[in-house]
Coordinates of C-alpha atoms and ligand atoms in Angstrom, one line a residue:
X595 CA 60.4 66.0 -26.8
X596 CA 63.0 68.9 -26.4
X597 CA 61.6 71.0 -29.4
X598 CA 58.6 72.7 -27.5
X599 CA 59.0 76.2 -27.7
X600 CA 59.4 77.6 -24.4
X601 CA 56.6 80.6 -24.5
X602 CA 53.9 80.2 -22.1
X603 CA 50.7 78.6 -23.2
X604 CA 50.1 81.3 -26.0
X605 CA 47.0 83.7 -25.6
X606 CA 45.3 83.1 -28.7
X607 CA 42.2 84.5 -30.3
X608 CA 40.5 81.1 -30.7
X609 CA 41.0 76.9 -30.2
X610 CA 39.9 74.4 -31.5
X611 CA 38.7 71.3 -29.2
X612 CA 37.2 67.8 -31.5
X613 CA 35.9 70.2 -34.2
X614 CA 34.8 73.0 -32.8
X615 CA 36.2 76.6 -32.0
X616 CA 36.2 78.4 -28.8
X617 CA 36.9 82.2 -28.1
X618 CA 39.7 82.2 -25.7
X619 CA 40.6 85.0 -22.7
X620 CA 43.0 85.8 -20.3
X621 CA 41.5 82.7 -18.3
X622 CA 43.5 80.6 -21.3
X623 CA 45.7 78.1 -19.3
X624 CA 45.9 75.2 -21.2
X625 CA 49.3 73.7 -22.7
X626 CA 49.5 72.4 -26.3
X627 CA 50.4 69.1 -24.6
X628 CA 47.0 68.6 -23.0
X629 CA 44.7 71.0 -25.5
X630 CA 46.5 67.4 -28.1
X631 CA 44.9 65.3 -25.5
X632 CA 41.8 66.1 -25.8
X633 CA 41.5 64.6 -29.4
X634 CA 42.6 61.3 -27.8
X635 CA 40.0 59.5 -25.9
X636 CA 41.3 56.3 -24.8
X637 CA 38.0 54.8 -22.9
X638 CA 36.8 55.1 -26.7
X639 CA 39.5 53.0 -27.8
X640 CA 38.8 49.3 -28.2
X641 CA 41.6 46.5 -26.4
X642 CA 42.9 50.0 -24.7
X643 CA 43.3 49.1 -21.1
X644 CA 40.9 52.2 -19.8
X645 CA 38.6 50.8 -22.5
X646 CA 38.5 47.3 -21.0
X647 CA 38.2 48.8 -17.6
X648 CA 34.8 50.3 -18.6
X649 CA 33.6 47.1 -20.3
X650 CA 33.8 45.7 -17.1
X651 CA 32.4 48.2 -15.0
X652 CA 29.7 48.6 -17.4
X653 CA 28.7 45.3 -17.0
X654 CA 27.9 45.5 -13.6
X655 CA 25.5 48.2 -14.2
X656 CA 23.3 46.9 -17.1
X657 CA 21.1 48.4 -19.5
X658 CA 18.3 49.5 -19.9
X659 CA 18.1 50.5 -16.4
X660 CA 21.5 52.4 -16.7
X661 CA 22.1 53.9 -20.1
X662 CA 25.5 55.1 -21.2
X663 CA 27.2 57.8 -22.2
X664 CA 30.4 57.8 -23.5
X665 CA 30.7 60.8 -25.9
X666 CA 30.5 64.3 -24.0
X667 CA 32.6 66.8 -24.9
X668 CA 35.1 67.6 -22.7
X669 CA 34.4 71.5 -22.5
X670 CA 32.1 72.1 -20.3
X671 CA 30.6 75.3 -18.9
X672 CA 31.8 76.6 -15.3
X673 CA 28.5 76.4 -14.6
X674 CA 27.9 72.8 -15.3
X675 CA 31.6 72.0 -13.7
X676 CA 30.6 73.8 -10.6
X677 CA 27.6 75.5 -9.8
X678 CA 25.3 73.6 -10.8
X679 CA 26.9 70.8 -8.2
X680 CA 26.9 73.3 -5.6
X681 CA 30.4 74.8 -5.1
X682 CA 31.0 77.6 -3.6
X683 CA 32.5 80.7 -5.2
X684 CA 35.4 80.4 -2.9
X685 CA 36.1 76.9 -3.6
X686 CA 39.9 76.0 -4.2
X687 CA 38.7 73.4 -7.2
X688 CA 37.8 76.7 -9.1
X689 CA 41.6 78.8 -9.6
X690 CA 43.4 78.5 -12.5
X691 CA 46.4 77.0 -10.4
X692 CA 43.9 74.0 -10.3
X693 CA 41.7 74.0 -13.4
X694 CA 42.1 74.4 -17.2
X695 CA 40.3 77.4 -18.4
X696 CA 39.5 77.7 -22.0
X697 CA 37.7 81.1 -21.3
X698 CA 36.2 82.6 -18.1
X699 CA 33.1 81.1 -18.6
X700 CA 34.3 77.8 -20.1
X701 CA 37.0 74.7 -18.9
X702 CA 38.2 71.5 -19.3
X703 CA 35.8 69.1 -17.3
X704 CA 37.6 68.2 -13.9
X705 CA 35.2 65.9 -13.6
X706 CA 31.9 63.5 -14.7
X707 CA 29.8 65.1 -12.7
X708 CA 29.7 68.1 -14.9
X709 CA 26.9 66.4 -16.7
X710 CA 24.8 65.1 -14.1
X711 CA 22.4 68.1 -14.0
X712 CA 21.9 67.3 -18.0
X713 CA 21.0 63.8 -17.7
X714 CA 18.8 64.3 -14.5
X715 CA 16.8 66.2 -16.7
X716 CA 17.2 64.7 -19.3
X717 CA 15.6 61.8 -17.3
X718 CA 15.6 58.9 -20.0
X719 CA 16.1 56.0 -17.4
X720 CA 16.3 55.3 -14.0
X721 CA 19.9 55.1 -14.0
X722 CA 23.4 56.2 -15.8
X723 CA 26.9 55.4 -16.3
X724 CA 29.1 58.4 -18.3
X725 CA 32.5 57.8 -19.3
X726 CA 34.8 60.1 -20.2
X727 CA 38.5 62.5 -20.2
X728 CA 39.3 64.9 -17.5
X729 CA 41.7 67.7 -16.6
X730 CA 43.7 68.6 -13.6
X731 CA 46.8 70.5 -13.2
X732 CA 48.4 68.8 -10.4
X733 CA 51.5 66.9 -9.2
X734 CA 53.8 64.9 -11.3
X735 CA 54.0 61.0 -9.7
X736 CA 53.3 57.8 -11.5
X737 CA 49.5 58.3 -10.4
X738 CA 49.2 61.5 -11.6
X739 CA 48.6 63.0 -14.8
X740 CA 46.6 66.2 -16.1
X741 CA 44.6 63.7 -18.0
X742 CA 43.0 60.9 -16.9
X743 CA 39.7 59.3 -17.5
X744 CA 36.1 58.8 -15.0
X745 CA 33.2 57.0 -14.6
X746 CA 29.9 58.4 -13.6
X747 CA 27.1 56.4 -12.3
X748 CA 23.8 57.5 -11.1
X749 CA 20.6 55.5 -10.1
X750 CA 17.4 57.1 -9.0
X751 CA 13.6 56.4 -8.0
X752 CA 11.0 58.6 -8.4
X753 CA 8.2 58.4 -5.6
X754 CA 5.8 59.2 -7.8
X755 CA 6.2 56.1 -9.8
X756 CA 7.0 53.6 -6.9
X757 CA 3.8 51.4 -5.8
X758 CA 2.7 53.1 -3.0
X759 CA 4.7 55.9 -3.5
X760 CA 6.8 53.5 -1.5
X761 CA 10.3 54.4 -2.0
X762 CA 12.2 52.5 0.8
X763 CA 10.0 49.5 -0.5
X764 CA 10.9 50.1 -3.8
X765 CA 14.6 50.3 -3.4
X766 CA 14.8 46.9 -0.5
X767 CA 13.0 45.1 -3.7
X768 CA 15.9 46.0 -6.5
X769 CA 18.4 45.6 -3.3
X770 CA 16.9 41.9 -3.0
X771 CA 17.3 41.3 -7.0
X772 CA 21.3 42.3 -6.7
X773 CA 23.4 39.4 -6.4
X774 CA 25.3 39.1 -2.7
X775 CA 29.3 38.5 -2.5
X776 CA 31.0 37.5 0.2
X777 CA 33.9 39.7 0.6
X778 CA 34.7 41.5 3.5
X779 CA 33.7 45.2 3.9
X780 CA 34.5 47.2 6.6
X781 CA 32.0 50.1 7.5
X782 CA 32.8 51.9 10.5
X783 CA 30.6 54.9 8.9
X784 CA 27.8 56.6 11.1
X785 CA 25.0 56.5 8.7
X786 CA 25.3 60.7 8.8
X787 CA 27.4 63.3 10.0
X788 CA 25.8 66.7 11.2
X789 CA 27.9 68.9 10.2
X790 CA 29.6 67.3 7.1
X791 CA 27.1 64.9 5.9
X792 CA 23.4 65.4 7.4
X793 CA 20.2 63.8 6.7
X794 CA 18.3 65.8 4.0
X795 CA 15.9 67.0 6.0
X796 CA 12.8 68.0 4.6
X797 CA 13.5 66.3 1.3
X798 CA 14.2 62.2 2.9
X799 CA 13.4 60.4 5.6
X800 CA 16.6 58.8 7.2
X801 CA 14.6 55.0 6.1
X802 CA 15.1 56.6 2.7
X803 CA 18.3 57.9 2.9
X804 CA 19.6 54.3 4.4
X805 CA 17.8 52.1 1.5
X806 CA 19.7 54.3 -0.7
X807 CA 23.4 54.2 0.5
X808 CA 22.4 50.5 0.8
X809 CA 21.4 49.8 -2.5
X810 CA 24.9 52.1 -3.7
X811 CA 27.0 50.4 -1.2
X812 CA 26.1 46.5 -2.6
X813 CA 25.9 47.8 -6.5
X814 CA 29.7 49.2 -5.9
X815 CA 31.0 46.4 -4.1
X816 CA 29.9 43.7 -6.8
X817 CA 31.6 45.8 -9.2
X818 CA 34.9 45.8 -7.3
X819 CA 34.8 42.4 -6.5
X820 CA 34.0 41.8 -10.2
X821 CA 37.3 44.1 -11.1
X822 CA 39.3 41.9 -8.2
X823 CA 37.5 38.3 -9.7
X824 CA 39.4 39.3 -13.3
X825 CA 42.6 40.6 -12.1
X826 CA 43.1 37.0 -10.4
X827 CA 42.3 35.0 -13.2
X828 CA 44.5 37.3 -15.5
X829 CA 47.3 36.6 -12.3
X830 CA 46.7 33.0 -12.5
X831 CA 46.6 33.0 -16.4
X832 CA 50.6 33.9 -15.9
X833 CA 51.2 32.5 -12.8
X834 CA 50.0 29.1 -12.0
X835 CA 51.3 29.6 -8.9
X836 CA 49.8 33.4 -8.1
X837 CA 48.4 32.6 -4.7
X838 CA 45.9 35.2 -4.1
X839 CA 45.5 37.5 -1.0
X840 CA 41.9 38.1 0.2
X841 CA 40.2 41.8 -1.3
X842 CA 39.3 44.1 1.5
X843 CA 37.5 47.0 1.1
X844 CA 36.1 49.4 3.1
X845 CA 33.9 52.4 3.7
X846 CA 34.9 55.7 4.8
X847 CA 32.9 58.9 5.1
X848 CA 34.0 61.4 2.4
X849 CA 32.7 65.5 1.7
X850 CA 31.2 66.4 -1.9
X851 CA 29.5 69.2 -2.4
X852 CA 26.8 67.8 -4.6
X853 CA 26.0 64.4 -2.2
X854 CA 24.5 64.1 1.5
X855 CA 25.8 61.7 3.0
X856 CA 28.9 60.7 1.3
X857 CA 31.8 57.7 1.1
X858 CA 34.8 57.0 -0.6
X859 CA 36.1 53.3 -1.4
X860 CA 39.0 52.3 -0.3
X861 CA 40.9 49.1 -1.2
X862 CA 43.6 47.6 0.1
X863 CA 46.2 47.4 -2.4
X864 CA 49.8 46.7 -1.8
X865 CA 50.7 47.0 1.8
X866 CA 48.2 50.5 1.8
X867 CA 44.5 51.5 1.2
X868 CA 44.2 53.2 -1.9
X869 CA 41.2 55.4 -2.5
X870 CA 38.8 54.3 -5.5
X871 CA 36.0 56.2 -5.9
X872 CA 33.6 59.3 -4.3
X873 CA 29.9 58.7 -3.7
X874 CA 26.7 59.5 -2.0
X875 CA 23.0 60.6 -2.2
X876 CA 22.2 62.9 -4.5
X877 CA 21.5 66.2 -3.0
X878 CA 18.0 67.0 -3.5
X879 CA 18.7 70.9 -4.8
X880 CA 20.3 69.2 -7.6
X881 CA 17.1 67.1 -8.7
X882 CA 15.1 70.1 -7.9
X883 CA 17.1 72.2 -10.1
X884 CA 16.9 69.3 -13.3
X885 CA 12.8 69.7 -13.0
X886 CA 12.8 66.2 -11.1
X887 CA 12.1 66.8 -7.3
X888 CA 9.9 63.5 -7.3
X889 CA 13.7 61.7 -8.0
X890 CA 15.8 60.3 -5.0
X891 CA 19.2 58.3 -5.9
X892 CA 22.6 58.1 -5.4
X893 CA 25.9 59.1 -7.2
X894 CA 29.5 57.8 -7.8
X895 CA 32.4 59.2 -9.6
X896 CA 35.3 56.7 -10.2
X897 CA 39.3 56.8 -11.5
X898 CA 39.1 54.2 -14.5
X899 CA 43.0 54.2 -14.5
X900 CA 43.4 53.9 -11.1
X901 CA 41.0 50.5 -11.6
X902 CA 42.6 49.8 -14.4
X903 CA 46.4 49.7 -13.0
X904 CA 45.1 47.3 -10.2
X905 CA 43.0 45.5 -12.5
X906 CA 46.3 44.6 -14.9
X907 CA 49.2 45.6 -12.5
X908 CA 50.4 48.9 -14.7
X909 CA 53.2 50.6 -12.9
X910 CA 52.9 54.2 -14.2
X911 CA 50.2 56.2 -15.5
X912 CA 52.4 57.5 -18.6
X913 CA 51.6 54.0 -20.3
X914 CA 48.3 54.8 -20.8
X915 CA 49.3 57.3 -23.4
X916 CA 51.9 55.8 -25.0
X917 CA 52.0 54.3 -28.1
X918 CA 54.7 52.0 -28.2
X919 CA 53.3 48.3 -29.6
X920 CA 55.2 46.8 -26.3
X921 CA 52.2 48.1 -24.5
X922 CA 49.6 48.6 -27.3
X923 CA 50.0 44.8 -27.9
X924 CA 49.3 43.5 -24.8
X925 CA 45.9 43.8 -24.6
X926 CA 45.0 43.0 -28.3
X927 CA 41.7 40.6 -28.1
X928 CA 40.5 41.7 -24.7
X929 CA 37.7 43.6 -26.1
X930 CA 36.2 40.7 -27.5
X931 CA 36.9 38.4 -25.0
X932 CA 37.8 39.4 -21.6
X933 CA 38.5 35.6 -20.3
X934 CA 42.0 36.2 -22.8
X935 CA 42.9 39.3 -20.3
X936 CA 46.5 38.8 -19.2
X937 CA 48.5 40.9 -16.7
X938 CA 50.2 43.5 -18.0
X939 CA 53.9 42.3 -18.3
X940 CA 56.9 45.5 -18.1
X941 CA 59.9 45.9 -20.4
X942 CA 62.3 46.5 -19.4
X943 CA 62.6 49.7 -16.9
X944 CA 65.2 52.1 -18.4
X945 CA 67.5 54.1 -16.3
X946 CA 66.5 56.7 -13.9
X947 CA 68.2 60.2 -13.9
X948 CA 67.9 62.6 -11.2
X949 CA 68.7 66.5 -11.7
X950 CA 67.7 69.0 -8.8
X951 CA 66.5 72.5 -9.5
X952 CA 67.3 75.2 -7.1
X953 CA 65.4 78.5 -6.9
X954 CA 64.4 81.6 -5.1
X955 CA 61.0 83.1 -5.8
X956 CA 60.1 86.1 -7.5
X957 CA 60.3 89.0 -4.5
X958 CA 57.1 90.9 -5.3
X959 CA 57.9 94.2 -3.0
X960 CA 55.6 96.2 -1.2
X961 CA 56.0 98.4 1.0
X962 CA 55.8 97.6 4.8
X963 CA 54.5 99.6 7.8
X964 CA 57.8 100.6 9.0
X965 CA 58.5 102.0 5.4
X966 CA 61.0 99.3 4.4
X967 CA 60.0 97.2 1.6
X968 CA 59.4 93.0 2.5
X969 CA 59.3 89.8 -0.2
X970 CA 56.4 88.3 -0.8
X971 CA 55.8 85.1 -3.1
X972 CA 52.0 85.1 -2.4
X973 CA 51.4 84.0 -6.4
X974 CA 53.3 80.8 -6.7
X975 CA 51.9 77.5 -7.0
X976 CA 53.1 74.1 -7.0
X977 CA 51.3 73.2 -10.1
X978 CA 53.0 75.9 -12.2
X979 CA 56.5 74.1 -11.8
X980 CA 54.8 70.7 -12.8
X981 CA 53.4 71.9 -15.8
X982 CA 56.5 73.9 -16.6
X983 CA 58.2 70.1 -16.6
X984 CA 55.4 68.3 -18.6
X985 CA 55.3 70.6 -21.4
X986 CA 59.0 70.7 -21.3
X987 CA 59.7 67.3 -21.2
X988 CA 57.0 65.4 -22.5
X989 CA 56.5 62.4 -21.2
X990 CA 59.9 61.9 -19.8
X991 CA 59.6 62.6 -16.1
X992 CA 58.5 59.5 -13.9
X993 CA 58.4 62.2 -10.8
X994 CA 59.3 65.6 -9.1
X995 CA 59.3 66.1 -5.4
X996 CA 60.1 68.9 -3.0
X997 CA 63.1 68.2 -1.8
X998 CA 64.1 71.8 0.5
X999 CA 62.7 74.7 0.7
X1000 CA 63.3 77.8 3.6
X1001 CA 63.0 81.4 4.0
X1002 CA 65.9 83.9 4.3
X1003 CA 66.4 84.8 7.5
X1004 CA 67.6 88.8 6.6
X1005 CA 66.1 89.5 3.1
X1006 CA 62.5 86.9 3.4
X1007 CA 62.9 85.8 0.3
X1008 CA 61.7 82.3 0.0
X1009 CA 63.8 79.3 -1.6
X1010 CA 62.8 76.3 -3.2
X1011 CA 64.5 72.7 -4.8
X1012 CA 62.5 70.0 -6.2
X1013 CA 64.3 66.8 -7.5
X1014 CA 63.3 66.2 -10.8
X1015 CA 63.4 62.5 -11.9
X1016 CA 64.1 61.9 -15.6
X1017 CA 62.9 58.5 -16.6
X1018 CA 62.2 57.8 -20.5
X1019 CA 59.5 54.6 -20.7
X1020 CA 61.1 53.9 -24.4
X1021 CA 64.5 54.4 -24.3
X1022 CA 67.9 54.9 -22.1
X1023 CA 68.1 58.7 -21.5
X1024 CA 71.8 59.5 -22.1
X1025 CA 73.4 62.2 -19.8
X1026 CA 73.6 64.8 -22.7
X1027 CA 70.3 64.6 -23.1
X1028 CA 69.0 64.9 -19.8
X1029 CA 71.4 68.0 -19.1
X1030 CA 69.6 69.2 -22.6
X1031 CA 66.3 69.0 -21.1
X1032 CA 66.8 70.2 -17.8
X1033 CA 69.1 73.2 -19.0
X1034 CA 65.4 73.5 -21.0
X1035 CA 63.6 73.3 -18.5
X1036 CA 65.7 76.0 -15.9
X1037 CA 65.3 78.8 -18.8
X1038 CA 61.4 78.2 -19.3
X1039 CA 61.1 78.3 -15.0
X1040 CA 63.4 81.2 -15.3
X1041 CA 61.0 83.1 -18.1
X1042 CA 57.7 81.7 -17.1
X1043 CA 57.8 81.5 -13.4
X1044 CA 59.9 84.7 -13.0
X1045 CA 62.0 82.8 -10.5
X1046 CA 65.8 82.7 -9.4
X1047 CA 68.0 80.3 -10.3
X1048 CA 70.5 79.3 -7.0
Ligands
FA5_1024 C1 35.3 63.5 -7.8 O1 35.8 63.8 -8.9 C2 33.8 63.5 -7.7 N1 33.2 64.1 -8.8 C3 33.3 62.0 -7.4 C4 31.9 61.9 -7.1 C5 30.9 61.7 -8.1 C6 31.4 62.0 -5.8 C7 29.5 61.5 -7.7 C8 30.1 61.8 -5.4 C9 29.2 61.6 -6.4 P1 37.6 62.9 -6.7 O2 38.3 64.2 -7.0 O3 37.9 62.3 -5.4 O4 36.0 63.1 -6.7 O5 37.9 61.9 -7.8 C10 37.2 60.7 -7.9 C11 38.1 59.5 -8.3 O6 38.9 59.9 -9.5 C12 39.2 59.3 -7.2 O7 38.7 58.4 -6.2 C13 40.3 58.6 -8.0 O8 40.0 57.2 -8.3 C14 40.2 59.3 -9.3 N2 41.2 60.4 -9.4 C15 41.1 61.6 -8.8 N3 42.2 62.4 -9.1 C16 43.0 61.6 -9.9 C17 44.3 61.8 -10.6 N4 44.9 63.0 -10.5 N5 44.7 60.8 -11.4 C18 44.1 59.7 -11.5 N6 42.9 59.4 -10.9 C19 42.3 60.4 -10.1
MG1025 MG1 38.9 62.0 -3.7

């Protein structure tokens, strides 16, 4: 882990992602560390937890209605990332402190979405479920990692094919075919939200718009409930004793760009509710767009390892990647027979070391109105001293948090210290080697971030 060479993600000519070769720019962010993740693919790989996880899923959503999709390449254009979903230019989701660029036209998906536009047109079945690897720079936590995996799912009717061109009709009917469940939901959700989630207007009637959350609200739950039926019985398969506390879920309104009106699940995990998935109905501008303005559905986007850590009680989203046969064998069978599905069980938890890092931001001078020159630190982001640590390190930090941080009083220069928490999954981290990395890890901040050491 400590022989990464400490040069910043290097601007080269071209890449490679599964095969083929992209021109890169001075967009280029992306670390060998994640460019090596791309070739991975874990929802692809049978008995792999995020694997099982879709099996599931998937079955609640059955072909031929929904057909999947499971092999997209994980470049995408920014187009298809965000403007075809209706971001705007300004949105946050967009900088390079948030996204991977490949070039400036060209990223790392940040999310399933990105193909929705393609498979509204493409318009092969009434519905669709697409799995598949995403990128995020963001925070470093034990639910957090630049790579993680989605599911997509997307159901429509088209008017012009309903009897009657009956769509409420049409949707109660397949409403009526889903099974019930009798878990409690809570929905304290006005139906829409002027400002932040309106009734199409012009494009559904708010009958329409109803049948639709409806029909999205029932299909999600009996897939959650289905998740929550399986992690008991893996529970129980332990534990005869595992006495089981009641699921609850519930609804709360959410913003998307790309859906009108829109939820997120929540369920209640662990003394707190833990957010599951975004949904809502499709905005029409984006059927409109695909050549399908007849269409009217609804779309969800869900965290397959954030199902999949409830689903088999995984602590920390590093296992997912790893390798070791302690996990790997765990779940050996599943595939083929998810009735075998156990709880995951942890080795042994190896020794936490903490090591704080101190700093003072790069003073960027310019000059101020009374002539005098005044710091600034206007460039730096968060995200830049996470992935500094991930590339580092590896796999080796369970967590970093902000620990201080003020502004000098005379000179306005800004200072920083995140706790950095060193935490091997596979072995006892001596204190040699953690001073090693983190001495490591000061120098590339110091080159990289242009910051101070304190
Ligand atoms: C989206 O990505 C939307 N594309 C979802 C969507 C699709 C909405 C279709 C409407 C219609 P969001 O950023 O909230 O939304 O991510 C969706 C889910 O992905 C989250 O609920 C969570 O389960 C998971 N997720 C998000 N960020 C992370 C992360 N850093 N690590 C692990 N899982 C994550
Ligand atoms: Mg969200």
């Amino acid at each position: 882990t400590s022989s990464l060479s400490h040069a910043a993600p290097k601007a080269r000519a071209n890449i490679e992602v599964n095969g083929k070769t992209y021109a890169t720019d001075l967009m280029y962010n992306v670390p060998p560390n994640v460019l090596a993740s791309t070739s991975r693919k874990l929802h692809l790989q049978k008995d792999h937890p995020v694997y099982i996880t879709r099996q599931i899923i998937e079955s609640k959503f059955p072909a031929p209605t929904y057909k999947y999709h499971n092999t997209f390449d994980p470049v995408v254009s920014v187009h298809e990332n965000f403007d075809s979903l209706g971001f705007p230019p300004d949105h946050p989701g967009r900088s390079r402190s948030d996204t991977y660029y490949i070039n400036k036209d060209t990223l790392l998906r940040t999310h399933t979405s990105a193909h929705q536009a393609q498979l509204f047109r493409a318009s092969e079945s009434d519905g669709f479920l697409i799995s598949a690897d995403v990128y995020r720079r963001d925070e470093v936590d034990r639910s957090h990692y630049p790579v993680f995996h989605q599911m997509e799912g997307a159901r429509v009717w088209d008017r012009e094919k309903v009897p009657n061109g009956d769509i409420v009709a049409a949707i109660y009917e397949d409403l009526a075919r889903l099974p019930t469940h009798d878990v409690k939901v809570e929905d304290d959700s006005p139906a829409f939200d002027a400002e932040r989630n309106p009734l199409q207007d012009g494009h559904h009637s708010a009958a329409e718009a109803e049948a639709v959350a409806k029909h999205l609200k029932r299909s999600l739950e009996l897939m959650v409930v289905e998740i929550f039926t399986r992690a008991k019985a893996a529970a129980a398969r332990q534990d005869p004793d595992f006495v089981d506390e009641p699921l609850r879920v519930r609804w709360v309104e959410a913003y998307f760009p790309f859906t009108s009106p829109s939820w997120e699940m929540e369920v209640y995990y662990q003394g707190d509710w833990l957010e599951v998935l975004g949904s809502g109905v499709v905005k029409q501008e984006l059927l409109i767009n695909a050549g399908v303005p007849s269409q009217v559905g609804w779309a969800f986007g869900i965290g397959l390892e954030r199902i999949a850590m409830l689903l088999f009680q995984i602590p920390d989203i590093r296992l997912f990647w790893s390798q070791d046969k302690r996990f790997i064998s765990q779940f050996v069978g599943v595939s083929d027979d998810l009735d075998q599905m156990k709880r995951f069980v942890p080795f042994s938890k190896y020794p936490a070391c903490c090591r704080d890092v101190a700093f003072w931001l790069p003073s960027t001078s310019s000059s101020a109105a009374g002539g005098g020159t005044k710091a600034s630190s206007h460039d730096f982001h968060e995200n830049d001293v996470m992935e500094v640590i991930r590339e580092i390190t590896g796999d080796t930090v369970e967590d970093v948090k902000l620990v201080d941080s003020f502004t000098h009083p005379g000179t306005g220069r800004k200072s920083m210290c995140y706790r950095i928490n060193y935490r091997s999954l596979v072995k006892t981290l001596t204190n040699r080697e953690t001073n090693k990395l983190h001495a490591e890890v000061l120098q590339a901040m110091v080159e990289r971030l242009g910051v101070e050491i304190r």
